[in-house]
XYZ file of C-alpha atoms in Angstrom:
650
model
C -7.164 9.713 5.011
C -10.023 11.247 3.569
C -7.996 14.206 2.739
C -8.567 13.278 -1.215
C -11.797 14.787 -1.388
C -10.254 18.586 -1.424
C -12.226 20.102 -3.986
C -9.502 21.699 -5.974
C -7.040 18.626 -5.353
C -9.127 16.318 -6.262
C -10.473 18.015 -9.750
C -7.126 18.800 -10.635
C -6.006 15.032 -10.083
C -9.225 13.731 -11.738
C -8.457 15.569 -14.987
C -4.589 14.482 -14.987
C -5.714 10.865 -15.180
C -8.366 10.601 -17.465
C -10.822 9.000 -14.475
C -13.955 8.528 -14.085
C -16.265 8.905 -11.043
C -19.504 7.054 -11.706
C -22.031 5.888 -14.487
C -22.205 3.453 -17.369
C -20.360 3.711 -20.542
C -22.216 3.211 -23.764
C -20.037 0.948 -26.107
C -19.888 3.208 -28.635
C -17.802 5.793 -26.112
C -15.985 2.867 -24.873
C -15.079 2.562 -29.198
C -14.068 6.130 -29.000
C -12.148 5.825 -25.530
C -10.448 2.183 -27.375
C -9.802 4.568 -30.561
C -7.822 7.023 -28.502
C -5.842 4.989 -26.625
C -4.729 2.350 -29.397
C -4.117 5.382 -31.886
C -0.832 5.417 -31.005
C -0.281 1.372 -31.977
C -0.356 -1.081 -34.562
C -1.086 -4.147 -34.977
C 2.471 -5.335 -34.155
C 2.462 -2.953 -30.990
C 4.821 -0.742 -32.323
C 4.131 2.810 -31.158
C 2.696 4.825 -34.468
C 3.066 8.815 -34.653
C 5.923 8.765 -32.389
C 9.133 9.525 -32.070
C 11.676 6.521 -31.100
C 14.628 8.196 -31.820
C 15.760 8.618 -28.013
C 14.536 4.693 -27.213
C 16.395 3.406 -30.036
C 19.547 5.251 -29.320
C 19.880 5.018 -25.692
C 22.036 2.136 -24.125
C 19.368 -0.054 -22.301
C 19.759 -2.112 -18.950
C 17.020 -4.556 -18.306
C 16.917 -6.530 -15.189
C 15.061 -9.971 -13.842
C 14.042 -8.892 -10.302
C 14.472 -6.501 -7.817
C 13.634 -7.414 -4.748
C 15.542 -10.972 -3.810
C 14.909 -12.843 -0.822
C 18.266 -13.251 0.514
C 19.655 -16.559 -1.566
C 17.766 -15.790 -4.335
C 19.978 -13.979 -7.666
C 20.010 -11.002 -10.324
C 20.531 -10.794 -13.875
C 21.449 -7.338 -15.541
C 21.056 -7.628 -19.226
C 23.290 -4.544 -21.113
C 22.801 -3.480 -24.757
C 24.724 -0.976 -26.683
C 23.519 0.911 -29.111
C 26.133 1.888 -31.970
C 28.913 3.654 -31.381
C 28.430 3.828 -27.652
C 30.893 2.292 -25.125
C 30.887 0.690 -21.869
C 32.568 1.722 -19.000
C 32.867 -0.014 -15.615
C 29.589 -1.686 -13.217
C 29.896 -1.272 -9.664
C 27.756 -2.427 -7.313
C 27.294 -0.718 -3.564
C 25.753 -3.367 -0.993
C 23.854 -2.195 1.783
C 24.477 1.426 0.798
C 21.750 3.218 2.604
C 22.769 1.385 5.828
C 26.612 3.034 5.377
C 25.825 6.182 4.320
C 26.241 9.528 5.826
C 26.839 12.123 3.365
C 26.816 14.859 4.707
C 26.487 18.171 2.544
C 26.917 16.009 -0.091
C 23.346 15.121 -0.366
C 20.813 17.158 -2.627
C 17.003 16.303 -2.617
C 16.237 15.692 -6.470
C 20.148 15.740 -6.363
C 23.078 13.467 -7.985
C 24.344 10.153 -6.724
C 28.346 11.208 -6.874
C 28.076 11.124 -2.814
C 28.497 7.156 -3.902
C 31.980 7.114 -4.498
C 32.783 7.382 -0.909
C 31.630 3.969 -0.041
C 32.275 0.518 -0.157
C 31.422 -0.911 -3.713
C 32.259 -4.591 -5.326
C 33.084 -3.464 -9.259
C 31.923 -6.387 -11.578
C 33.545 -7.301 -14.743
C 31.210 -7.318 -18.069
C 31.980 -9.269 -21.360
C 29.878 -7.791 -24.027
C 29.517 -10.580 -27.118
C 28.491 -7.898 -30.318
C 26.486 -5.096 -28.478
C 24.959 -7.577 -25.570
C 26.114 -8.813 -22.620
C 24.916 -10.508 -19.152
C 25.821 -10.619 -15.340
C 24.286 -12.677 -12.819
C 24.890 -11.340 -9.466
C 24.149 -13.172 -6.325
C 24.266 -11.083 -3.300
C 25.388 -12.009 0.012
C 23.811 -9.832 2.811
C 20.247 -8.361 3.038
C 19.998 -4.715 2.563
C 19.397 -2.118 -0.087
C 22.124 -1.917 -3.228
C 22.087 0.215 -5.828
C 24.152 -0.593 -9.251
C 26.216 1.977 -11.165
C 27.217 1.277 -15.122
C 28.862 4.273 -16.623
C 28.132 4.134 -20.498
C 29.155 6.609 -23.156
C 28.669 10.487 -21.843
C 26.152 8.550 -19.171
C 26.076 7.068 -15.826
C 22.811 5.100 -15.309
C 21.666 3.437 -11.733
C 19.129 0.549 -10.584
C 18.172 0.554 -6.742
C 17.469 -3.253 -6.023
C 17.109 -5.130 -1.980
C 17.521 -8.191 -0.362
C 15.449 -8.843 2.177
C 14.126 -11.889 4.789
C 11.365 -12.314 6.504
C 11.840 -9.405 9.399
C 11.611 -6.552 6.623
C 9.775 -3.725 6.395
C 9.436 -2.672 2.502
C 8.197 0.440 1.275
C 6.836 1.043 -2.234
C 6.445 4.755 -2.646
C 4.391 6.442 -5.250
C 3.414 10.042 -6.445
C 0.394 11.821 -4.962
C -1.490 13.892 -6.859
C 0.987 15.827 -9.058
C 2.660 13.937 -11.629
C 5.966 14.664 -11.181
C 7.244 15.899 -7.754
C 10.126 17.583 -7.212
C 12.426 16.937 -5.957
C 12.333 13.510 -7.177
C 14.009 11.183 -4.670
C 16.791 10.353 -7.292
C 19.313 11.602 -4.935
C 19.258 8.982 -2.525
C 18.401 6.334 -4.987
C 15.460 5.065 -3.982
C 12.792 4.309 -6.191
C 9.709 6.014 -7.076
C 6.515 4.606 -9.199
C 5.443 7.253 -11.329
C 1.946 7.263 -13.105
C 0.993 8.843 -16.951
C -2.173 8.999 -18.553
C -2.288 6.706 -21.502
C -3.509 9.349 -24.172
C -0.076 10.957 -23.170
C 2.062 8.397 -23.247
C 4.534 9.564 -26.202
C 7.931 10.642 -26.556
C 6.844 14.059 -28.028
C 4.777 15.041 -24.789
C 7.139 16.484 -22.312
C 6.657 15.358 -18.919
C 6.135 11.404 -20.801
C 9.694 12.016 -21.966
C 10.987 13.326 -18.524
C 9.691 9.935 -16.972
C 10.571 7.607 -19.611
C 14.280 8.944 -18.826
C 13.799 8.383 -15.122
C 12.723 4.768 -16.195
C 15.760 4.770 -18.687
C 18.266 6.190 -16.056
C 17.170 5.181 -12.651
C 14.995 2.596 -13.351
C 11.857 4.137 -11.966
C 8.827 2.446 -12.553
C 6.169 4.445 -14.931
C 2.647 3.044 -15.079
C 0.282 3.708 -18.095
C -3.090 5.559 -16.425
C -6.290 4.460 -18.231
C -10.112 5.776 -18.047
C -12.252 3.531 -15.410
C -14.672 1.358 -18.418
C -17.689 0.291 -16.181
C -19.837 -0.305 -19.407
C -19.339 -2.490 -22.275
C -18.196 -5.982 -22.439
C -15.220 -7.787 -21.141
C -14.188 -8.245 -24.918
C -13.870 -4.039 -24.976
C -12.048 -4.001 -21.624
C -9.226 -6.628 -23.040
C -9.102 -4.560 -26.327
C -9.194 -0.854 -24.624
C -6.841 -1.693 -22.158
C -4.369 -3.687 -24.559
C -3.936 -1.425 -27.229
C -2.549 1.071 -24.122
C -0.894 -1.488 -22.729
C 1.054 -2.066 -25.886
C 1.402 1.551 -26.696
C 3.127 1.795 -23.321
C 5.114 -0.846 -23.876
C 6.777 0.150 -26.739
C 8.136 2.848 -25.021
C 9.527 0.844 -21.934
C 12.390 -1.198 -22.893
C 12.512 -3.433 -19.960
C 9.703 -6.245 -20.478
C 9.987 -6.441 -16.595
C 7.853 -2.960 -16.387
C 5.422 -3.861 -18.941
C 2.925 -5.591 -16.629
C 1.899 -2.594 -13.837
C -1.482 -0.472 -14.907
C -3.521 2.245 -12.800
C -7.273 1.852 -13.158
C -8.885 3.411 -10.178
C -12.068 1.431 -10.549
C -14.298 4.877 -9.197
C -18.045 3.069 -9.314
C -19.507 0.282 -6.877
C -19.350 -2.079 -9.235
C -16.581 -4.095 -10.518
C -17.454 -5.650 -14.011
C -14.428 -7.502 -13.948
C -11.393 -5.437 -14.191
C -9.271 -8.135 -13.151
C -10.406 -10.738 -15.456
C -9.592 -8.664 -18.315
C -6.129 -7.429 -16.832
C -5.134 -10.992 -16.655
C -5.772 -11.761 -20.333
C -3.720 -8.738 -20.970
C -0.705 -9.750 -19.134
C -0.970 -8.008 -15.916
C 0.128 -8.621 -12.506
C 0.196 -5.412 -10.652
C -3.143 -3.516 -10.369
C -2.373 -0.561 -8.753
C -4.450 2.688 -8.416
C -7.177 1.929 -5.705
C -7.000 4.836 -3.810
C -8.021 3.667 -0.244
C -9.631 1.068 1.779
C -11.090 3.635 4.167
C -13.890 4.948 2.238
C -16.468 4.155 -1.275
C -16.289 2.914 -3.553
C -13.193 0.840 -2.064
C -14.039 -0.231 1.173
C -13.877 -3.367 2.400
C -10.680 -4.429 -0.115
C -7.503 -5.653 2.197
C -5.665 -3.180 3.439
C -2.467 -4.800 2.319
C -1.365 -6.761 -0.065
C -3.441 -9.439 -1.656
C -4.196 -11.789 -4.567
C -7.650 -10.009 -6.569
C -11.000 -12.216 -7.439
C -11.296 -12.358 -10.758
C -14.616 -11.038 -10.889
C -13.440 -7.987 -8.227
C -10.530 -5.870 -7.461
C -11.289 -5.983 -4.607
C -12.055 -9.010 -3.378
C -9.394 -11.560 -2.391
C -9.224 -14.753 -4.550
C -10.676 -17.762 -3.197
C -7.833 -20.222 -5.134
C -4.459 -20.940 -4.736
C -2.599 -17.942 -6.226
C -3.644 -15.355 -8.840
C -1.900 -13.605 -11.670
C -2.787 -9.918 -10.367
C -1.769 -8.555 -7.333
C -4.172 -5.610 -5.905
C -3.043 -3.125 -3.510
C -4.065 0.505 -2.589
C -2.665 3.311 -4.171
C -2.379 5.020 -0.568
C -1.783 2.600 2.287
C -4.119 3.800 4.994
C -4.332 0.908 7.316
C -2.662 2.594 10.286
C -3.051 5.748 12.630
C 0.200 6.703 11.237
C 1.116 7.938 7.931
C 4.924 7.671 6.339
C 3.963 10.077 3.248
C 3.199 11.901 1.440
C 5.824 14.642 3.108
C 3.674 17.921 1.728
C 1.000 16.104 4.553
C 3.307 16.245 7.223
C 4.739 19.368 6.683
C 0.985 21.161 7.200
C 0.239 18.686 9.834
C 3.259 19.361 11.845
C 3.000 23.296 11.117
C 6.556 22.721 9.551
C 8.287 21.019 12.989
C 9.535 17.838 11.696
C 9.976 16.682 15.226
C 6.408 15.498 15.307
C 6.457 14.061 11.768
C 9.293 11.827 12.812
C 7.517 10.550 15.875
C 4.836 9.956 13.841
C 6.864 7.894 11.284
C 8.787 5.843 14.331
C 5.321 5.028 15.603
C 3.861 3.567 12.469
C 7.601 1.998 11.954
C 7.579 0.801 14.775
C 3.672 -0.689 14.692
C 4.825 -2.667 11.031
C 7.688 -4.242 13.548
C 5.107 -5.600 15.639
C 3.420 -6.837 12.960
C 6.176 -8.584 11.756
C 6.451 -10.188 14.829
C 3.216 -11.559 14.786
C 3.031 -12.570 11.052
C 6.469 -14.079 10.405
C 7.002 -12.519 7.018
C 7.992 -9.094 5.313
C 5.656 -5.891 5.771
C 4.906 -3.945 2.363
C 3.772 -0.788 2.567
C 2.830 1.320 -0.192
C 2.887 5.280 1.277
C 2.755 8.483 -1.186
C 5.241 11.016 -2.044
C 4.099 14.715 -3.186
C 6.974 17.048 -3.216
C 6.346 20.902 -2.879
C 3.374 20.456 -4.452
C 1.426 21.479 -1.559
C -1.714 19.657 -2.475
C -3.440 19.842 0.058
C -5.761 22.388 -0.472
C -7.891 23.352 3.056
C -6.619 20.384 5.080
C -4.587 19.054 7.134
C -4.114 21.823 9.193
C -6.318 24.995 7.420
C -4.628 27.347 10.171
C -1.239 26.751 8.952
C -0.661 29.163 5.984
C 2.846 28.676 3.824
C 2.485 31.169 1.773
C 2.819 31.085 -2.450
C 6.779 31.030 -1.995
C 6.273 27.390 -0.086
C 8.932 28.732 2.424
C 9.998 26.288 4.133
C 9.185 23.651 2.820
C 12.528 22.710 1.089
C 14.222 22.162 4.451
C 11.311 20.258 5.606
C 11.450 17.763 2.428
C 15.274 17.470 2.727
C 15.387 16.426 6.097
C 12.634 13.841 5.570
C 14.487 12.334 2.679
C 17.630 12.354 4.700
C 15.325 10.413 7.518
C 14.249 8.150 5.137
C 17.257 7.322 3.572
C 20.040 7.541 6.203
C 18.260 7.390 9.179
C 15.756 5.100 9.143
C 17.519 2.128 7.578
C 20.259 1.927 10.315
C 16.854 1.796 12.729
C 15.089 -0.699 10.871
C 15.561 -3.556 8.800
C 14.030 -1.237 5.951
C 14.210 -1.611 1.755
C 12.555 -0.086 -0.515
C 10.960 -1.349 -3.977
C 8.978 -0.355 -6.550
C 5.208 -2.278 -6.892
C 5.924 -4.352 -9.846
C 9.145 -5.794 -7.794
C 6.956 -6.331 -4.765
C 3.933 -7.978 -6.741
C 6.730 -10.120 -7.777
C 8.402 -11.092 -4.974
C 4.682 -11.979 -3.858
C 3.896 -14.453 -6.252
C 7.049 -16.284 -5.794
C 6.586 -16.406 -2.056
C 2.976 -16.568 -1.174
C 1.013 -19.353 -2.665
C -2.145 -17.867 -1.500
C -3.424 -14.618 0.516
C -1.786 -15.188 4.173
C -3.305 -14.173 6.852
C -2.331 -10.688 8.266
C -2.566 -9.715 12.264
C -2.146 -6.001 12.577
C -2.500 -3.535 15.382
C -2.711 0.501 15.509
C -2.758 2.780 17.933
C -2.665 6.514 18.815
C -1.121 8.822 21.436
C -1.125 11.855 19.128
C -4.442 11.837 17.421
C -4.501 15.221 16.344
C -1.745 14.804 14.433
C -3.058 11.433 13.057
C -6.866 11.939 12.312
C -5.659 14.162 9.059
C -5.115 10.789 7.687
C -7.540 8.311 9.291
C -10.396 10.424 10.238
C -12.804 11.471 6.999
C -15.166 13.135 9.722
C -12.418 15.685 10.114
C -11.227 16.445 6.417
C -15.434 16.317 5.569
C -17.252 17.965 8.695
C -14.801 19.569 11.042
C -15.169 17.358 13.621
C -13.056 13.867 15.377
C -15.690 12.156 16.798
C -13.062 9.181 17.765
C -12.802 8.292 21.558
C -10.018 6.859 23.304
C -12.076 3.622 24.074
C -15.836 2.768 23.057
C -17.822 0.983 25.505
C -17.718 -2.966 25.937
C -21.655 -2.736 25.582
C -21.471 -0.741 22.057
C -24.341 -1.183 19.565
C -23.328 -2.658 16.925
C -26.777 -2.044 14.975
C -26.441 1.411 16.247
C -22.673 2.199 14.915
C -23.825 0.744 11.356
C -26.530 3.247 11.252
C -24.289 6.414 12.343
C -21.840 5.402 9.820
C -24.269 5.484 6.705
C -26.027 9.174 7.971
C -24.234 12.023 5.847
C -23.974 14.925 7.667
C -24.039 16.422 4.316
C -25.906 14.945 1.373
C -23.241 16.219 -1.105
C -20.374 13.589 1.467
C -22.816 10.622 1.051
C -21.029 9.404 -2.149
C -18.168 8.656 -0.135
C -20.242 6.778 3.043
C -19.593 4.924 4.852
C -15.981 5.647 6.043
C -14.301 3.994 8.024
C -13.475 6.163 10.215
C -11.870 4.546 13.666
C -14.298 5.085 16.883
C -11.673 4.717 19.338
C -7.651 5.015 19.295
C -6.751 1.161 18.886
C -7.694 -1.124 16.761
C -6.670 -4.983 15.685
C -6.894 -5.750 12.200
C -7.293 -9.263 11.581
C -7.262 -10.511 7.138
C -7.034 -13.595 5.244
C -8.214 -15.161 2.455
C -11.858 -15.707 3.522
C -12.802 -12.548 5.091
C -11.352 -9.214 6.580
C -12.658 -8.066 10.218
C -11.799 -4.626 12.899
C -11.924 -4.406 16.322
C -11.681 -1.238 18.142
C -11.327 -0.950 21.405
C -12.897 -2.032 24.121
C -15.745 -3.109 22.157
C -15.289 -7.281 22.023
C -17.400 -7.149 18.829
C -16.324 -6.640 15.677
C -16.863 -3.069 14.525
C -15.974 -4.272 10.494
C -16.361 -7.393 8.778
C -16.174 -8.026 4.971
C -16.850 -11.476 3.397
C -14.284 -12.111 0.537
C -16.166 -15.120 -0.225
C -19.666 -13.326 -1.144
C -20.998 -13.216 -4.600
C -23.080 -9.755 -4.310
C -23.976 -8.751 -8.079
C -25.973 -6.255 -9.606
C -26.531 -6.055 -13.295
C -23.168 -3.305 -13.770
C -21.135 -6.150 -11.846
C -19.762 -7.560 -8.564
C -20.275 -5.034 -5.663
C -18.778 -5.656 -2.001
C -20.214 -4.453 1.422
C -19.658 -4.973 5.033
C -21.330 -7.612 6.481
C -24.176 -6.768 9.127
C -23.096 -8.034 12.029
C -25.527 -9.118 15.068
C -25.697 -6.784 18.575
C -24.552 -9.263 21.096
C -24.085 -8.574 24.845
C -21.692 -10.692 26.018
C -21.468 -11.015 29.984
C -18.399 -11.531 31.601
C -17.332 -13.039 34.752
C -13.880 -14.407 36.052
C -12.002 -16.210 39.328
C -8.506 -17.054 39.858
C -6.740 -19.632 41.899
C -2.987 -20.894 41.988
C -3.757 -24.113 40.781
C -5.567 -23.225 37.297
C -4.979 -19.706 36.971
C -6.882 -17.258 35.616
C -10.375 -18.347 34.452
C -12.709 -15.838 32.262
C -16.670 -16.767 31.496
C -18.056 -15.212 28.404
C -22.293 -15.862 27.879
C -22.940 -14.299 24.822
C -26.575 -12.432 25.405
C -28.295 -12.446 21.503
C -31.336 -13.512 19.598
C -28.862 -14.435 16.384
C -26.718 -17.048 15.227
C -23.743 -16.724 13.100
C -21.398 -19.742 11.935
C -17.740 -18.470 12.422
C -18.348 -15.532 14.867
C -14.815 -13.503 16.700
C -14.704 -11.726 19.451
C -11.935 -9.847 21.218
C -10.287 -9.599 24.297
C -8.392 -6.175 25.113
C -5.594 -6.474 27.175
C -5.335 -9.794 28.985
C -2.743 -10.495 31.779
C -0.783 -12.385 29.645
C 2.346 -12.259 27.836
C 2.314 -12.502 24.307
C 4.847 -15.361 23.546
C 2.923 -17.902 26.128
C 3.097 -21.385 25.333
C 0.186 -23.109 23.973
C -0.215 -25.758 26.537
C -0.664 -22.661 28.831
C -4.111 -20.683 27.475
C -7.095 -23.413 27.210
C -10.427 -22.673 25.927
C -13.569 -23.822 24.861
C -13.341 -21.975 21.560
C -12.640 -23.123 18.123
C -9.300 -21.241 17.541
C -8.112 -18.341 19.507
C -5.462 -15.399 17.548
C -3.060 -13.527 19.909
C -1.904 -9.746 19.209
C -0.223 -7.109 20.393
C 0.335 -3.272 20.767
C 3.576 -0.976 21.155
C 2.927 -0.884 25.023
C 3.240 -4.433 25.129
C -0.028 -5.450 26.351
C -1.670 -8.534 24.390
C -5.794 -9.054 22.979
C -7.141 -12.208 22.222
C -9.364 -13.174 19.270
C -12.051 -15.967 20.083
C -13.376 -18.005 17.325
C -16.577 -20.023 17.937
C -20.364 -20.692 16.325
C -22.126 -17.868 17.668
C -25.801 -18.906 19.114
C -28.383 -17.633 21.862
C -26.452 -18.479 25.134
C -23.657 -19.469 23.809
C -20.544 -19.664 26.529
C -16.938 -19.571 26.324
C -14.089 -20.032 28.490
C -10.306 -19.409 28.799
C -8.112 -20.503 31.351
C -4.948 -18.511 31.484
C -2.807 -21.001 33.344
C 0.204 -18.370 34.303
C -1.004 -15.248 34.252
C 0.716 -12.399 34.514
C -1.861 -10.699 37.071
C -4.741 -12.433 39.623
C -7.167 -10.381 37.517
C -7.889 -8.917 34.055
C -8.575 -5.522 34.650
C -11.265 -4.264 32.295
C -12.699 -0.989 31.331
């Protein structure tokens, strides 16, 4: 999805956040950066110079979590300022699933289309100006929560999931406020701000701070990347924002998200000092596809300490890394402004592009036994997309159009999709969260993508095509690829101005398996067995600006294959691995074996250490070996009921 490096885009965004590309940072600009963002503070971390006039007035509805594993329970905390009543709570469970409203419906419009539905109205006992519910739901699905207070009627979206969920966290692409929001269907949106900003008298900072206030959108303070200086400047920069920020949110559970986009090879420790800060959701890492962020997971994961992008090596973590702009898969689910240019406005092929990445997080479900977060953009009529995707579709200044277009993808999202899926919705804090109660460490992730429209799909995966013009990506590679060769290709810019972005990681063919954990990330395309990517979590490259991360070169191996069948063992397959290296904890892959994908145990035997099955949408299953890679070294499997006398390779 290299589609960030538009010129005009990307300057434009740049600007709005206060980021840096590249370089070192003296400490004396780091002072003057640290003087600019803490202005607004004292010592006590009340906000200075600004009015609180609006906070202090407002009723305010503070939460524990919002997104529960089914079982788990709520509590809404109330306060009333004075002279302000309370009116009635309602809650509407699994609302999205229900709804169908019609022409009652507005993108960016109100929530009154509610009233038709089912809703459970709770009872609230206020002791002085305070008081406290604790709700425990009963069915998965998304809710939403209305309290109607003085002249007001404020909302929080919250789920309840298991473990066959897909959960989406959107956030805003490059403008800072889209519109139309997505406040008339309820679903959450994270908003960012730069820090320098952040004050009631700027007026987009006040527009947000009421979503936050009214709808419970999540706003996260923006800060300046600080390569240079010391850890001790890091902690103090970043918590005098931090506390200027805070003093504007009044739930405590939003005080712990920050964007730092961490723009430089080097990491001098961003998470170390986000930690000491109280932190727990890093977001802002733009993509995994492309420098200075590849090789970080492409989904969720517990950071180093020393890198944000590095997977921690202990149990748990206190921050939570993700991407800003999930672009593990062919297919993209936002932002819509995308798929209106790729589609040439004919939402028909955006929604078979959103079923087939829906459908691919399914599968992947399936394979991983546990909830699938997602974190996809959302742009609005922005039309930021400058010369790509699409440069041949023109819009015009007026965006005609495009309001249709957005309106029926919200309505897709919203109404259509969750009767489809088991689908919720969340906001990154509430997903960081849920993480850290329910994964004591990194788990592994299986994941597999593939394409049958790639035309459509290379706007977002294929950096050749946003950069040079060009899709260079195959529908298969050949079993006998170079590895040595493909690293090579992948570091020559075509242009010398791209090579600040190289390599990317561009897909060579139309399928690949995905397979991450704690210790180490690696990509097979196919039909290559080899693995085209691997990245060692577990490495301690430095350089004197801090902890960098690269892909691991990989050795060319020529593995020779050979294979016999009889009704009494099966299907046997020989694998001689042809190579002059050796490499402790080597995987290969097998595309497409005649096997199904639930097959017992007792009924696949080989000779390696461990084996990992996945599988595609068209049902056919690959199988990951892992063994000690040395010169000559063989493998075997013994599929003992196939589903076919012969694996058919390409």
């Amino acid at each position: 999805m290299k589609r960030l490096f538009t010129t005009s885009a990307l300057s434009a965004f740049v600007v709005g956040l206060m980021c840096v590309a590249c370089g070192s940072w003296a400490s004396e600009t780091v002072a003057v950066i640290g003087a600019l963002f803490g202005s607004g503070v004292d010592a006590a971390g009340k906000a200075k110079g600004t009015d609180m006039s609006m906070q202090s007035k407002a009723p305010v509805w503070t939460t524990s979590i919002r997104l529960l594993k089914l079982g788990e329970s709520l509590e809404f905390n109330f306060r009333l300022p004075p002279g302000v009543s309370s009116g009635g709570l309602k809650i509407y469970p699994q609302y999205l699933e229900q709804a169908n409203p019609g022409t009652a419906f507005k993108p960016g419009g109100d929530l009154k289309w509610l009233e038709s539905l089912p809703s459970e109205p709770q009872s609230l006992t206020f002791s002085g100006a305070e008081a406290t519910l604790t709700y425990i739901p009963k069915r998965t699905g998304n809710y939403i929560a209305e309290w109607r207070v003085g002249a007001e009627t404020y909302y929080r979206y919250f789920s309840v999931i298991d473990d066959a969920y897909i959960v989406l966290s959107f956030a805003t692409f490059f403008g800072l406020d889209p519109a139309p929001t997505f406040h008339g269907t309820g679903i959450p949106l994270d908003y960012r701000y730069p820090i320098a900003k952040f004050s009631t008298n700027d007026t987009v900072c006040r527009r947000l701070l009421d979503y936050n206030r009214v709808f419970g959108d999540l706003v996260v303070p923006a800060f300046m990347d600080l390569p240079g200086g010391t850890h001790e400047e890091r902690v103090r920069v970043y918590g005098e924002g931090m506390a200027k920020a805070r003093a504007l949110l009044p739930d405590p559970l939003d005080h712990r998200s920050i964007r730092v986009d961490m723009q430089h090879k080097a990491d001098p420790g961003y998470p170390l000092a986000f930690a000491e800060i109280g932190v727990n959701d890093h977001c802002g890492l733009w993509e995994a596809n492309c420098a200075p962020w590849i090789g970080m997971p492409e989904f969720l994961y517990y950071a180093s300490s020393g890198d944000c992008r590095k997977v921690n090596q202990s149990i748990g973590g206190q921050v939570v890394s993700h991407q800003w702009d999930f672009c593990g898969s062919f297919h993209f689910l936002g932002p819509v402004d995308w798929h209106y240019a790729a589609s040439e406005g004919h939402f028909e092929k955006t929604e078979q592009c959103m079923k087939d990445g829906m459908d691919e997080f399914k599968g992947m479900i399936e394979m991983n036994d546990r909830p699938v977060f997602v974190t996809p953009l959302y742009g609005g009529v922005e039309k930021s997309w400058g010369d790509n995707p699409n440069p041949a579709f023109q819009t015009g200044d007026d965006r005609r159009g495009m309001g249709p277009f957005i309106e029926r993808y919200q309505r897709h999202i919203a109404f259509e999709l969750t009767k489809k899926y088991k689908l919720a919705f969340t906001r990154s804090i509430d997903m960081v969260d849920y993480y850290r109660r329910h994964c004591p460490v990194t788990p592994r992730t299986v994941y597999v993508s593939k394409t049958k429209h790639q035309l459509y799909d290379a706007w977002w995966t294929q950096g050749s095509l946003n950069n040079y013009g060009v899709v260079h990506a195959s529908e298969r590679i050949p079993w006998s690829t170079s590895i040595s060769t493909v690293r090579k290709l992948r570091t020559t810019p075509v242009f010398p101005d791209k090579s600040v972005f190289l390599p990317l990681k561009d897909p060579l063919s139309c399928e690949y398996v995905l397979i991450e954990d704690q210790k180490r990330q690696i990509r097979f395309e196919r039909e290559c067995p080899n693995p085209i990517w691997w990245f060692d979590y577990n490495g301690d490259q430095k350089n004197e600006k801090g902890s960098l991360i690269s892909a691991v070169e990989t050795p060319d191996v020529m593995i020779l294959r050979s294979q016999s069948f009889s009704k009494e063992a099966g299907l046997t397959i020989k694998l001689t691995m042809k190579t002059q290296a050796s490499f402790p904890g080597y995987a290969i892959l097998l595309w497409g074996l005649p096997l199904d994908y639930n097959t017992p145990p007792e009924n696949i035997v080989t000779t390696a250490q461990s084996y990992t099955l996945a599988k595609n949408g068209d049902g056919e299953t690959h199988m990951v070996l892992y063994f000690d890679l040395k010169p000559g070294a063989q493998l075997q499997v013994t599929l003992r009921k196939p589903k076919a006398e012969r694996w058919e390779w390409q």
